[in-house]
Coordinates of C-alpha atoms and ligand atoms in Angstrom, one line a residue:
X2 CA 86.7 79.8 104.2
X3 CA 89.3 82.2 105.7
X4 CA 88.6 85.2 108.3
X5 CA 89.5 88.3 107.4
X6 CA 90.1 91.5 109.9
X7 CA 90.7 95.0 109.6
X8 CA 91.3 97.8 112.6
X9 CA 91.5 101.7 112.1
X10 CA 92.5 103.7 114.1
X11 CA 93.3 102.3 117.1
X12 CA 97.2 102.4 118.7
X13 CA 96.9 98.4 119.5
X14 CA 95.7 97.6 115.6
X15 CA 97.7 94.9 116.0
X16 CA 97.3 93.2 118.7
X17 CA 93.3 94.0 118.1
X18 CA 93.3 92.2 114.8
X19 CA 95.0 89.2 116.6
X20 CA 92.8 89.1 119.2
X21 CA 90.0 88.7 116.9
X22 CA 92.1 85.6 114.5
X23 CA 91.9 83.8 117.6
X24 CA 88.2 84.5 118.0
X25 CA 87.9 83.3 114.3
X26 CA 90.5 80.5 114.4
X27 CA 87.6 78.1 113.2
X28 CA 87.7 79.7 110.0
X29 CA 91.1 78.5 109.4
X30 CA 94.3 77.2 110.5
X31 CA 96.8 76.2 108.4
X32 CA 98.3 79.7 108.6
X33 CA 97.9 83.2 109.4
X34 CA 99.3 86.7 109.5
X35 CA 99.1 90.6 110.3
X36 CA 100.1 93.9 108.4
X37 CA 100.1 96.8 111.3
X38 CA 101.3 100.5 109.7
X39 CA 99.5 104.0 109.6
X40 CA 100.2 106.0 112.2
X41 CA 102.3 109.1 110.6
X42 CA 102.8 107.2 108.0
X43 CA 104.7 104.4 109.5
X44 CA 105.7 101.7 107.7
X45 CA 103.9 98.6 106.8
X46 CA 105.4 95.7 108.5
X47 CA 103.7 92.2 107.7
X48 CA 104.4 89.2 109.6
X49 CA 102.6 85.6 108.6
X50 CA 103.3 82.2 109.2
X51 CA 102.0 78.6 108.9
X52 CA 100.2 77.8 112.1
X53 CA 97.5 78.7 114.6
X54 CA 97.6 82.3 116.0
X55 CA 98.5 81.5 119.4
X56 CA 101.4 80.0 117.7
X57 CA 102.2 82.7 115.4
X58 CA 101.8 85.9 117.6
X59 CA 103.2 86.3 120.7
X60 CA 104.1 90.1 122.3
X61 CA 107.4 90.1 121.0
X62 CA 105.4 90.1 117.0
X63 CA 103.1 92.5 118.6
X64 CA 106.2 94.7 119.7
X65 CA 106.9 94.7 115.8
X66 CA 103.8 95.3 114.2
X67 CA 103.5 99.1 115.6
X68 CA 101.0 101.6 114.1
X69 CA 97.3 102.2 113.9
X70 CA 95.9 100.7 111.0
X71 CA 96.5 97.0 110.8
X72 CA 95.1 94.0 108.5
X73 CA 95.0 90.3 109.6
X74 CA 94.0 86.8 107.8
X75 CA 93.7 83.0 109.2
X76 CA 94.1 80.7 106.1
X77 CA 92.0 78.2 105.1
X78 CA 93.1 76.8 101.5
X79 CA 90.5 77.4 98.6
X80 CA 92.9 78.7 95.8
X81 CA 97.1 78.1 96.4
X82 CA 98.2 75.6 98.7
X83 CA 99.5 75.4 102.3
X84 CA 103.1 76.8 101.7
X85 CA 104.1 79.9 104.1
X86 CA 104.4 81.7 100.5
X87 CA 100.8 81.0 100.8
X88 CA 100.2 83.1 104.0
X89 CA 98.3 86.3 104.0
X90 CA 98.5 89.1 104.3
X91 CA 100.1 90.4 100.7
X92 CA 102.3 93.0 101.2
X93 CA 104.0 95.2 98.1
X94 CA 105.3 97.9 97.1
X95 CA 104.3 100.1 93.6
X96 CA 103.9 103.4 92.0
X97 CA 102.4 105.0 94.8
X98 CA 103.4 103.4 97.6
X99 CA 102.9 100.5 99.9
X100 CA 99.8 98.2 100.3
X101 CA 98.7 95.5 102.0
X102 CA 95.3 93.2 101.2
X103 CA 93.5 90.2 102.9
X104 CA 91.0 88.5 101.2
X105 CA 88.7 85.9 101.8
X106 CA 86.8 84.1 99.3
X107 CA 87.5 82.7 95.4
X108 CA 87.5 84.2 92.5
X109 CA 86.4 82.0 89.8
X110 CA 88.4 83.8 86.9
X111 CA 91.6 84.0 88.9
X112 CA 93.4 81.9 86.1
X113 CA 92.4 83.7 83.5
X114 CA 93.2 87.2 84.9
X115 CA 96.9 85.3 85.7
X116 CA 97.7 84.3 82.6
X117 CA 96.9 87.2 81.0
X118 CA 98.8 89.5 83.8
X119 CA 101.6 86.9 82.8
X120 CA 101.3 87.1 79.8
X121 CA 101.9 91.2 80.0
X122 CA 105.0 90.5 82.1
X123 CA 104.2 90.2 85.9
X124 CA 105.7 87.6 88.1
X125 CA 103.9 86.0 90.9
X126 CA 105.1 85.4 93.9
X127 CA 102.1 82.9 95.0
X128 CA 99.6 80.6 94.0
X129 CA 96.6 82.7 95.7
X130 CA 94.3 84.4 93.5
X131 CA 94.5 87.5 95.7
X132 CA 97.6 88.3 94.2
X133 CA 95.4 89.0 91.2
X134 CA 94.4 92.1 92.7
X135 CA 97.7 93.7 93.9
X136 CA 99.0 93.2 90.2
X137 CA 95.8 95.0 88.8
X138 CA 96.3 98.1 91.3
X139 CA 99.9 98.2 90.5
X140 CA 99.3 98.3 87.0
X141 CA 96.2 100.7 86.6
X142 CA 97.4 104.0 85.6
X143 CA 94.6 105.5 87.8
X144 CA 96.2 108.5 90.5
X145 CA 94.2 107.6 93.6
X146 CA 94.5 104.6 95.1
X147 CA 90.6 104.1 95.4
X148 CA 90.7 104.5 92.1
X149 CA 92.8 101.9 91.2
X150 CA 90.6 99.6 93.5
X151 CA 87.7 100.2 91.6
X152 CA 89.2 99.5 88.1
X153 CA 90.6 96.5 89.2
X154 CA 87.9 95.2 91.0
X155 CA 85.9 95.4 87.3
X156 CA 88.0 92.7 86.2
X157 CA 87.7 90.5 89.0
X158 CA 84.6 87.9 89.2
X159 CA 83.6 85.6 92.7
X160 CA 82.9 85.7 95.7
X161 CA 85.1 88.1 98.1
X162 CA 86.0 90.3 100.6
X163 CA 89.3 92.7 100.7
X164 CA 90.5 94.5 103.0
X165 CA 93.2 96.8 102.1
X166 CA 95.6 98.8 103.7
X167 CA 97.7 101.7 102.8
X168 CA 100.2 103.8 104.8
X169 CA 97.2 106.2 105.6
X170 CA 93.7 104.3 104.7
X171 CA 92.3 101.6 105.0
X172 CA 89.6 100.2 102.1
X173 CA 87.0 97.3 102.7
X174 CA 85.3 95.3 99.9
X175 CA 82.4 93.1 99.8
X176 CA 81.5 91.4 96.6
X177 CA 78.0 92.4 94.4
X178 CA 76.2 89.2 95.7
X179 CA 77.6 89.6 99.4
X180 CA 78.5 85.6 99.6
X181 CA 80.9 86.1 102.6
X182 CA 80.0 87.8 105.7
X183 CA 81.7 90.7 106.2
X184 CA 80.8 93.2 109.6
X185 CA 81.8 96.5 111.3
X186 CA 81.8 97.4 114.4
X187 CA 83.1 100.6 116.4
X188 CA 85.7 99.6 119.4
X189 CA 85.5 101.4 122.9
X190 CA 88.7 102.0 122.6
X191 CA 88.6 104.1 119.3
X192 CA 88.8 103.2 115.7
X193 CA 86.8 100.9 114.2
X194 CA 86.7 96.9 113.3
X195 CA 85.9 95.2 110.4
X196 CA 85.4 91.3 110.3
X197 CA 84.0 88.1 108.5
X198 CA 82.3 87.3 112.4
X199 CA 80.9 89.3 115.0
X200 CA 81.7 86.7 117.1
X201 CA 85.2 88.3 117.5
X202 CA 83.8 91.5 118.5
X203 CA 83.0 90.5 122.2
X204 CA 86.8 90.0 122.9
X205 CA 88.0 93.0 121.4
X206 CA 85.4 94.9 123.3
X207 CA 83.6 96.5 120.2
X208 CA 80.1 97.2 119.5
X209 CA 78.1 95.7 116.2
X210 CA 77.8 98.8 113.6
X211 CA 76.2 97.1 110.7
X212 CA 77.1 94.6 108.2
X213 CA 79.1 95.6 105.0
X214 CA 76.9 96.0 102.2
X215 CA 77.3 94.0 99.1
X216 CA 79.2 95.7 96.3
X217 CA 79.9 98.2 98.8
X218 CA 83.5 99.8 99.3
X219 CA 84.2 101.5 103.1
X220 CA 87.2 103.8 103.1
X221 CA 88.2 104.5 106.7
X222 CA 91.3 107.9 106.8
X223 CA 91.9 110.1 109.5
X224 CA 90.3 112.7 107.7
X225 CA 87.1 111.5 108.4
X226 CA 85.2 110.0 111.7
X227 CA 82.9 107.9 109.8
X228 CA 83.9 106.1 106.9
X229 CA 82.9 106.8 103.3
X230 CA 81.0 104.5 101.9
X231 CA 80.9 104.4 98.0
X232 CA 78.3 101.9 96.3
X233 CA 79.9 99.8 93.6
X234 CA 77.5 97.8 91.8
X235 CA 74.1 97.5 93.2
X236 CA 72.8 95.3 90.1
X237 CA 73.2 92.0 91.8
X238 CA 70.7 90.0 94.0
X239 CA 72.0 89.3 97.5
X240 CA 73.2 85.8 97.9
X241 CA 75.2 84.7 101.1
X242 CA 76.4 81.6 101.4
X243 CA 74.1 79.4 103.2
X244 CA 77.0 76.9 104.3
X245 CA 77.9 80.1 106.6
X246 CA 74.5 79.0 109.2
X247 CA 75.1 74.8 108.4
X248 CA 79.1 74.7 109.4
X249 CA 81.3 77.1 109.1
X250 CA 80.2 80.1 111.5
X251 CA 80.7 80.0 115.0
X252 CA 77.5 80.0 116.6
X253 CA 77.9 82.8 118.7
X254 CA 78.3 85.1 115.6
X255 CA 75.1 87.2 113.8
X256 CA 75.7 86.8 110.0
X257 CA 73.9 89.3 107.7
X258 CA 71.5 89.9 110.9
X259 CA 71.0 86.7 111.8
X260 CA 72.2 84.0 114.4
X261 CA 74.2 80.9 113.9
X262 CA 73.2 79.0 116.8
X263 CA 69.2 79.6 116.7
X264 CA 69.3 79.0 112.8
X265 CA 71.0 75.9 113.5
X266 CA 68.4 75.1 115.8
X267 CA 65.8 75.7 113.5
X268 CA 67.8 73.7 111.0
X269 CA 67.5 70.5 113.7
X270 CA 63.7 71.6 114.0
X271 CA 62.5 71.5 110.7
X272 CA 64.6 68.0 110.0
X273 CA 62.4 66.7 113.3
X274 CA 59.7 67.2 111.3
X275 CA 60.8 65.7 108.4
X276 CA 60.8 62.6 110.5
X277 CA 57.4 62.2 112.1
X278 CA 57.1 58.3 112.6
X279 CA 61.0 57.4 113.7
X280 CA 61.2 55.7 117.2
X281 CA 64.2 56.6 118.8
X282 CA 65.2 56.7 122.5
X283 CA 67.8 59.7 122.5
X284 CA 68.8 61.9 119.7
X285 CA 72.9 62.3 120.0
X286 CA 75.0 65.0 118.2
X287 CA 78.5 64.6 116.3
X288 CA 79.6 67.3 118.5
X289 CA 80.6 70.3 118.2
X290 CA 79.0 71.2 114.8
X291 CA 76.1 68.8 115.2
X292 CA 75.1 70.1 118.6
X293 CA 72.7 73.3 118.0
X294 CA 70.7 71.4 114.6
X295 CA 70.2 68.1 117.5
X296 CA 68.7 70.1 120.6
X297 CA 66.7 71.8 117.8
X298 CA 65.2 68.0 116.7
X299 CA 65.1 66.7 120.6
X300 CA 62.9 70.1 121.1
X301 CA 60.8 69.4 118.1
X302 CA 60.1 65.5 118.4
X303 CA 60.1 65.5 122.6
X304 CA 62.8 62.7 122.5
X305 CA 65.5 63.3 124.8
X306 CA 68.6 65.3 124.0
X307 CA 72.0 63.5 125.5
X308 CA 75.9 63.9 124.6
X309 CA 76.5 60.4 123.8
X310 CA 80.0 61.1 121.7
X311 CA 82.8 63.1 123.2
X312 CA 85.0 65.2 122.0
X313 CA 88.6 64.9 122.3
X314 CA 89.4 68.8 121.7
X315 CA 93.0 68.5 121.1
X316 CA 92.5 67.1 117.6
X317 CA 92.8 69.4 114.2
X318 CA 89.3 69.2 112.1
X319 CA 89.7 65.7 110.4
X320 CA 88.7 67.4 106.9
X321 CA 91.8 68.9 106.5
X322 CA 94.0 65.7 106.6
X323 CA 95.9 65.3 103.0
X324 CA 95.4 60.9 102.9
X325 CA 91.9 58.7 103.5
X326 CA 94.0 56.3 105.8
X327 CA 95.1 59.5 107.8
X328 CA 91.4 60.7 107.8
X329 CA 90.4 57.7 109.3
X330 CA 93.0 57.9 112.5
X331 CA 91.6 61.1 113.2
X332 CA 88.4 60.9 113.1
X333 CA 88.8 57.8 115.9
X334 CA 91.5 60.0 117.9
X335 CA 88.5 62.8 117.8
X336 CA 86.2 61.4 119.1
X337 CA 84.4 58.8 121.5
X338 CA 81.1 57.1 122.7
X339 CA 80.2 57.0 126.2
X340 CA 79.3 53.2 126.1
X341 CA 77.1 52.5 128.9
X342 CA 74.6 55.8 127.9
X343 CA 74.3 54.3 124.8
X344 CA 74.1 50.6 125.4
X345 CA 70.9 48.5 124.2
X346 CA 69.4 51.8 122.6
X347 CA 67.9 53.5 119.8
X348 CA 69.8 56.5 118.2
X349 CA 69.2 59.5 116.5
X350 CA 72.8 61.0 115.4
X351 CA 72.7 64.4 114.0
X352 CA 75.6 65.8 112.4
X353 CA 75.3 69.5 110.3
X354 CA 76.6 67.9 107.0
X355 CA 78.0 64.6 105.3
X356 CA 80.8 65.6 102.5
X357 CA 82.8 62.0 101.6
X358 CA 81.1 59.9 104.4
X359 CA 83.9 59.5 106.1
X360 CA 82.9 60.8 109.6
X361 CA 79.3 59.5 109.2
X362 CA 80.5 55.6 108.5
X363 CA 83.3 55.9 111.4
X364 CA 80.9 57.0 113.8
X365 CA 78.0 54.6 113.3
X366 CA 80.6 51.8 113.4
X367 CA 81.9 53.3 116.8
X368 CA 78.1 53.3 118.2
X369 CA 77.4 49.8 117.2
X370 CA 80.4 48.7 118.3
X371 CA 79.5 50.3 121.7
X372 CA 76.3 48.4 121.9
X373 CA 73.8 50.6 120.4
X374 CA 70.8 49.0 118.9
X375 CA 69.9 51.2 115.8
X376 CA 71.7 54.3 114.4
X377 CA 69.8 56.7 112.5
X378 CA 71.8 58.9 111.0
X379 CA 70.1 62.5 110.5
X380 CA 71.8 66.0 108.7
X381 CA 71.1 69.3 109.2
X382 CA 71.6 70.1 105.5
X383 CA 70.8 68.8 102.2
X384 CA 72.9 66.2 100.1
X385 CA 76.0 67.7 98.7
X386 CA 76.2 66.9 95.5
X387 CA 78.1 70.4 94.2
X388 CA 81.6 71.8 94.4
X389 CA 81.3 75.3 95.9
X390 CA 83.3 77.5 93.7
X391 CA 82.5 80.6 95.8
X392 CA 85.4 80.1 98.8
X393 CA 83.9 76.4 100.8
X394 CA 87.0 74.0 101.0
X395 CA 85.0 71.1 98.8
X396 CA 86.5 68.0 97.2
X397 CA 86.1 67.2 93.6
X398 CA 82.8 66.4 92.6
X399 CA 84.0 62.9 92.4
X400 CA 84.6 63.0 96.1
X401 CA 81.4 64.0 97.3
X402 CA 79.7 61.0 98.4
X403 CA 75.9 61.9 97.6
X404 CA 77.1 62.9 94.3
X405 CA 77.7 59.9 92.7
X406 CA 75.1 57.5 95.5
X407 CA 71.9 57.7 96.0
X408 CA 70.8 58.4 99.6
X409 CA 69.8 54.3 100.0
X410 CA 73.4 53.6 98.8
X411 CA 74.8 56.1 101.0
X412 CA 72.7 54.7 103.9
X413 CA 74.1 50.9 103.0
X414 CA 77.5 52.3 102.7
X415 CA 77.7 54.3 106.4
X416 CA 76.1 50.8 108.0
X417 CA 73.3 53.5 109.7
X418 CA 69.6 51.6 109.9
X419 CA 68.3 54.8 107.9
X420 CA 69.7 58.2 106.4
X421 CA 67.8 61.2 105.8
X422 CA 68.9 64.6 104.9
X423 CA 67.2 68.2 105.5
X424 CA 64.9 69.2 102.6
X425 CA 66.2 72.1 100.8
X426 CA 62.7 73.6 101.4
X427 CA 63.2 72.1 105.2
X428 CA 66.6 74.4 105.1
X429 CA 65.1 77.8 103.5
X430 CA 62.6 76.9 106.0
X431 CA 64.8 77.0 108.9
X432 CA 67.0 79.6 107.4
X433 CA 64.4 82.1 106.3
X434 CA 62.9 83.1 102.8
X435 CA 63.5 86.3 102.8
X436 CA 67.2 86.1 101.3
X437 CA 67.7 83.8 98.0
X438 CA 71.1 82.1 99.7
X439 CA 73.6 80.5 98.1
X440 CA 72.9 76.8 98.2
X441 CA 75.2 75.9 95.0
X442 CA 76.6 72.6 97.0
X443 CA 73.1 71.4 97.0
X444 CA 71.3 72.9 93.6
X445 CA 74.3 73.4 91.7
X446 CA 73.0 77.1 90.8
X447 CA 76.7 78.5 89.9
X448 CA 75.1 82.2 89.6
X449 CA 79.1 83.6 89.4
X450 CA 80.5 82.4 86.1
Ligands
LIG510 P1 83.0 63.8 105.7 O1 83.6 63.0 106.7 O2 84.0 64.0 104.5 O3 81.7 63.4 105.2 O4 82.9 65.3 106.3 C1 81.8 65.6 107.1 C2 82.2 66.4 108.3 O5 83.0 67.5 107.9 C3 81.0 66.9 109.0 O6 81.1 66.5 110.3 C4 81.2 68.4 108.9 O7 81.0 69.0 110.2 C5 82.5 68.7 108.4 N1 82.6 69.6 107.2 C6 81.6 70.0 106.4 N2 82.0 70.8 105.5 C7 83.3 71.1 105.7 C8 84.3 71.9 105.1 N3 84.1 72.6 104.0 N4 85.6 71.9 105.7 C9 85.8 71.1 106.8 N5 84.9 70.3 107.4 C10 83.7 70.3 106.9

């Protein structure tokens, strides 16, 4: 997962690109960090840390991180692990000066470039496979920068998005298949944005631009008001990550052109009508993530919409927690049934996805223990049967609950009174047909290798 942000030329980089980690804190919070230099050459100063960003930054970081190009990253673990060396940005220092990158996404033959830079003599200072990168540009015996960039980014394979930042420039990436979202946008208060959501724009005051291009590379310098856009490989089919539109996204964000929160409805939709024949008297959604893809089925099938769960908002995401047993704790300190709503009737519970089972078993057990007659259990997305090697946090394949059951030993093992799961078709449906996404947690189509 991740969120990535760069800003260009604007005096308050900064505190711009930490305004819009906050906006994207969904996408990540086990740490985070900003590099702020550029102006006349300042300087790139990089402060990170293990934490949320309101946390992290306060004005006295902000007071630091002077200049007007700055880079900024929330964590979310996919390759390395949770150790502050682990942070983002990277900052070094090589042949031609200082850089600074962000990345978001995996690359899947991150152990083979290490080794091999090992092997020629580099030492790593992290587990991340973005560190890949900064040894490749430090070694390239290319003159330009951009240069180096380019060669370097011919030996890497996945699914990613730089940013990089020099003293001067400031270079954006987006992989040949596009899998993460990437966005500009232009600030009112000069200089330029660059995110994984548009959802951060509003707070930053900026204006959507266009979406990064896949295989593209932008270079923003003060020589230029617009930057220069150099095509890198346009060979690939476009294939963003579906998972963006099921979980990960905020709603309020357009990814590649399109909304979260009306795909998701469409998601809820098109389950409804998987479903023709179910009596139910309210459909309730595992909030938040459940709660677009469950008006969506109450619109569809006419029965009527109610928030039967609440959410205690003070609570990490349960996902992240290291031990089952601690799973479990949270999951009951997250959230809770309003009792007498649900008393005596018949529920629909929508959630967006089911990953171990976890959630799904401790809620139905938390309805029926609050009186509730039946609990069928609906999700907005199809089994998950796949590891995602293309930047989704997933457990082993062992983990993954409709991996190894089938969906009537899934059912039996949640205690629900039935189970069903958006069609792929139903999600292509909701999602549109006009992109072929990336759906490798449900078909298993690894297209990177
Ligand atoms: P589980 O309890 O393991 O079945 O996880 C299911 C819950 O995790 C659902 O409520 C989802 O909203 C959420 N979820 C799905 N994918 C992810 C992910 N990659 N990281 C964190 N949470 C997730």
């Amino acid at each position: 997962m991740c969120a990535v942000v760069g800003i260009f030329g604007n005096d308050d980089a900064s505190k711009l690109a930490g305004m819009a980690l906050f906006a994207m804190q969904h996408r990540g919070h086990e740490a985070c960090g900003i590099s702020a230099g550029g102006s006349d050459d300042k300087k790139i100063i990089t402060i990170k840390d293990r934490g949320f960003v309101r946390d992290v930054f306060a004005q006295k970081e902000f007071n630091i991180l002077k200049g007007n190009i700055a880079i900024g990253h929330n964590r979310y673990s996919t390759a390395g692990g949770d150790s502050i060396f682990d942070a983002q940005p990277i900052q070094a220092k090589y042949k031609l000066g200082e850089i600074s990158v962000v990345h978001n996404g995996n690359l899947v033959n991150k152990d083979k470039v290490r080794n091999r830079l090992i092997d020629e003599g580099s030492i790593f200072q992290t587990g991340m496979d973005t560190e890949n990168l900064i040894h490749l540009i430090a070694k390239s015996s290319q003159d330009k920068l951009r240069d180096r960039i380019t060669k370097s980014l011919t030996k890497l394979k996945g699914a990613y998005n730089f940013i990089i930042q020099s003293r001067s420039k400031l270079f954006v990436v987006r992989d040949p298949y596009g899998v993460r979202p990437l966005s500009i946008g232009k600030l009112k208060s000069g200089g330029w944005i660059i995110a994984s959501e548009t959802c951060c724009f509003d707070l930053v005051d900026a204006v959507f631009v266009r979406d990064v291009k896949p295989g593209e590379m932008l270079i923003f310098s003060k020589e230029f008001d617009e930057p220069e856009s150099i095509i890198l490989d346009d060979t690939k089919e476009f294939r963003p990550c579906a998972f963006e539109y099921i979980y990960f996204s905020r709603p309020d964000s357009d990814i590649d052109g399109k909304n979260v929160y009306t795909t998701r409805v469409d998601m809820g939709k098109a389950l409804a009508k998987q479903d023709k024949d179910l009596k139910a008297d309210m459909v309730i959604p595992v909030p938040d993530s459940g709660v677009p893809a469950a008006l969506g089925y109450a619109r569809q099938s006419g029965i009527p919409f109610e928030l039967g769960i609440i959410r205690n908002h003070y609570v990490g995401r349960t996902f992240i927690e290291p031990t089952q047993a601690m799973r479990n704790l949270k999951v009951k300190m997250k959230l809770s049934p309003i009792s007498s709503l649900i008393k005596g009737k018949r529920l629909v519970v929508i959630d967006d996805s089911v990953v171990r089972g976890t959630t799904s078993k401790r809620i139905v057990k938390m309805l029926k223990d609050a009186g509730a007659l039946e609990v069928h259990f609906r999700v907005a997305s199809p089994e998950i049967k796949y590891p995602c090697f293309y930047g989704i946090d997933t457990p082993t394949k062992e983990e993954l609950i409709s991996s190894n059951q089938s969906n009537e030993e899934v059912c039996k093992y949640i205690e629900a009174n039935s189970l069903e799961y958006l069609s792929i078709d139903g999600l292509k449906e909701a999602i549109g047909t006009n992109r072929n996404y990336s759906m490798v947690s449900f078909d298993g189509d690894y297209f990177i290798k």
